[in-house]
Amino acid sequence: MTALIIGLSILLLVIVMLQISKLSEMYARIRGEEEVEERTNRGQGRIMLLFGIGLIGFCIVSAYAWKNYMMGYGPHKSASAHGATLDSLFNVTLLFTGIVFVLTHIALFYFAWRYKKVKGSKATHWAHNNTLEVVWSAIPAVVMTFLVIKGLLAWNTVMADVAEGDDHIEIEATGYQFAWHLRYPGADGVLGSRDYKQITAENPLGQVWTDPGNFDDFHPDELWLPVGKKVRVRIIARDVLHNFYLPHFRVKMDAVPGLPTYFVFTPEKTTEQYRDELRNYPEYNKPKDPSDPESKMLWEEFNYELACAELCGKSHYSMRRIVRVVTQEEYDAWLAKQQSYYLSTIRGKDSDPNKGKLLDVEISSHREALNLSVEKALVDSGVPMTPAEEATLKTIRLDYVQFETAVNTLTAESQYQLNDLAEILNKYPQLVIEISGHTDNIGDPAANRTLSQQRADVVKAYLVAKGVGGGRLNAVGYGSTKPADTNDTDAGRQKNRRTEFRIISNK
Ligand SMILES: [Cu+2]
């Protein structure tokens, strides 16, 4: 029994010793792992530091290397007077945020390295630090105040409306799905009134045709602007939200249905000048179409553009319009070629509320044309002419002297041109003319001749009543004997039914 107890005791002792040796082995292993962990922490701290330096370095180098892709740099310089203000605002913001970016990233990676886990070190517990909180609230507050005030001052300058008596042109842009409809005021400088209820396919802007301000307004395909002249753009939308965006001029304004907005700006560089600047950049010295050996360079083909900067639907991208900034002379020449939308598209149609009435603009343009023809006929140019050429020059049609069908009653509108003719005859007291009436060849020739004679007599009587001596006016009815055009078509016959006069002498 005693032997058994002693044996078991020895066995227990052996087991205890074995376990103790195992424990110290485990302890040694744990110590080794700690060393490994510490080594890893040191290594990762260093990698953090290297990565931080690399990241900040890359940001600075790339910002410099690709600066030409930023607004206000390289080929993206502004082409308007206020554009430089906005660009400098972006630069100031970029400077401050850049400083903050670099400093916070230095701190971030430095701290990751400096405060890596080290055996025996213990984190300090800070519940509160007034100084720190004052510093990180005050500095951003001061910087933000500075940025906001600078921005507000710039905003007030850029968004200022035209002042009373300011020399400017006013145009209008209406956004709809999917295009910009442009309108210019024409010679009177006034954009006529609009009423959305009048919008039809024929009247896309709902212009009110009883408003004379609309008579000379025109709708061009391209936006032309004279350089150095202030432009006020009225901006409106017809359906959904659009945005009038001229990136090169730093112009961007929402087009809101039912709520007119505007933007005032002054283009400072013509399209040609901007192209010349782009020429200095290699990215613009590539052929526009590389497959075409004749292709022009990108800078030569450059154009300013108007876009829509509001995602307004599936064809949003197609709201592009070309913008051309030109010299005043080129602008005037372009203006002279534009046709009034009303006079070219609406005038005389059933939708024209002025149908059958002469407009003041028409009366004065008829007067100018008549005066010009008479002056041309009276001035001796010195160029020798054949008798036929001379007859053509000295025979002047009175297109706006008309009669009611088949009778010798003048239409009410005929008075305007007849008054103009009376004025000319009173201005040139020596002028002797032959007034002739002509018909087409429809009907009895003798009856036509009588009718044309009666009509010429009516014209003569009208002029005599206006103080022109009857001896200077010879009234003749030619019937259909002197057609001006063919009698086989309606248009030709219409040209043949006419009243004209021929200058006989001016001595
Ligand atoms: Cu749009």
JSON list of C-alpha atoms and ligand atoms in Angstrom, two decimals, residues 175-180 240-243 308-313 316 319, ligand 1:
[
{"chain": "A", "resi": 175, "resn": "GLY", "atom": "CA", "xyz": [-34.93, 75.93, -74.05]},
{"chain": "A", "resi": 176, "resn": "TYR", "atom": "CA", "xyz": [-37.19, 73.09, -75.07]},
{"chain": "A", "resi": 177, "resn": "GLN", "atom": "CA", "xyz": [-36.84, 69.37, -75.63]},
{"chain": "A", "resi": 178, "resn": "PHE", "atom": "CA", "xyz": [-34.40, 69.32, -77.42]},
{"chain": "A", "resi": 179, "resn": "ALA", "atom": "CA", "xyz": [-32.93, 72.56, -78.70]},
{"chain": "A", "resi": 180, "resn": "TRP", "atom": "CA", "xyz": [-32.35, 76.18, -77.92]},
{"chain": "A", "resi": 240, "resn": "VAL", "atom": "CA", "xyz": [-38.88, 71.24, -68.45]},
{"chain": "A", "resi": 241, "resn": "LEU", "atom": "CA", "xyz": [-35.88, 72.65, -66.63]},
{"chain": "A", "resi": 242, "resn": "HIS", "atom": "CA", "xyz": [-32.91, 73.42, -68.91]},
{"chain": "A", "resi": 243, "resn": "ASN", "atom": "CA", "xyz": [-29.70, 75.33, -68.29]},
{"chain": "A", "resi": 308, "resn": "CYS", "atom": "CA", "xyz": [-27.73, 72.63, -71.97]},
{"chain": "A", "resi": 309, "resn": "ALA", "atom": "CA", "xyz": [-26.30, 71.82, -68.54]},
{"chain": "A", "resi": 310, "resn": "GLU", "atom": "CA", "xyz": [-29.42, 70.23, -67.14]},
{"chain": "A", "resi": 311, "resn": "LEU", "atom": "CA", "xyz": [-30.17, 66.56, -67.76]},
{"chain": "A", "resi": 312, "resn": "CYS", "atom": "CA", "xyz": [-33.45, 67.29, -69.46]},
{"chain": "A", "resi": 313, "resn": "GLY", "atom": "CA", "xyz": [-34.20, 64.04, -71.30]},
{"chain": "A", "resi": 316, "resn": "HIS", "atom": "CA", "xyz": [-30.26, 66.40, -73.90]},
{"chain": "A", "resi": 319, "resn": "MET", "atom": "CA", "xyz": [-29.15, 71.02, -77.45]},
{"chain": "B", "resi": 1, "resn": "CU", "atom": "CU", "xyz": [-31.97, 70.80, -71.85]}
]
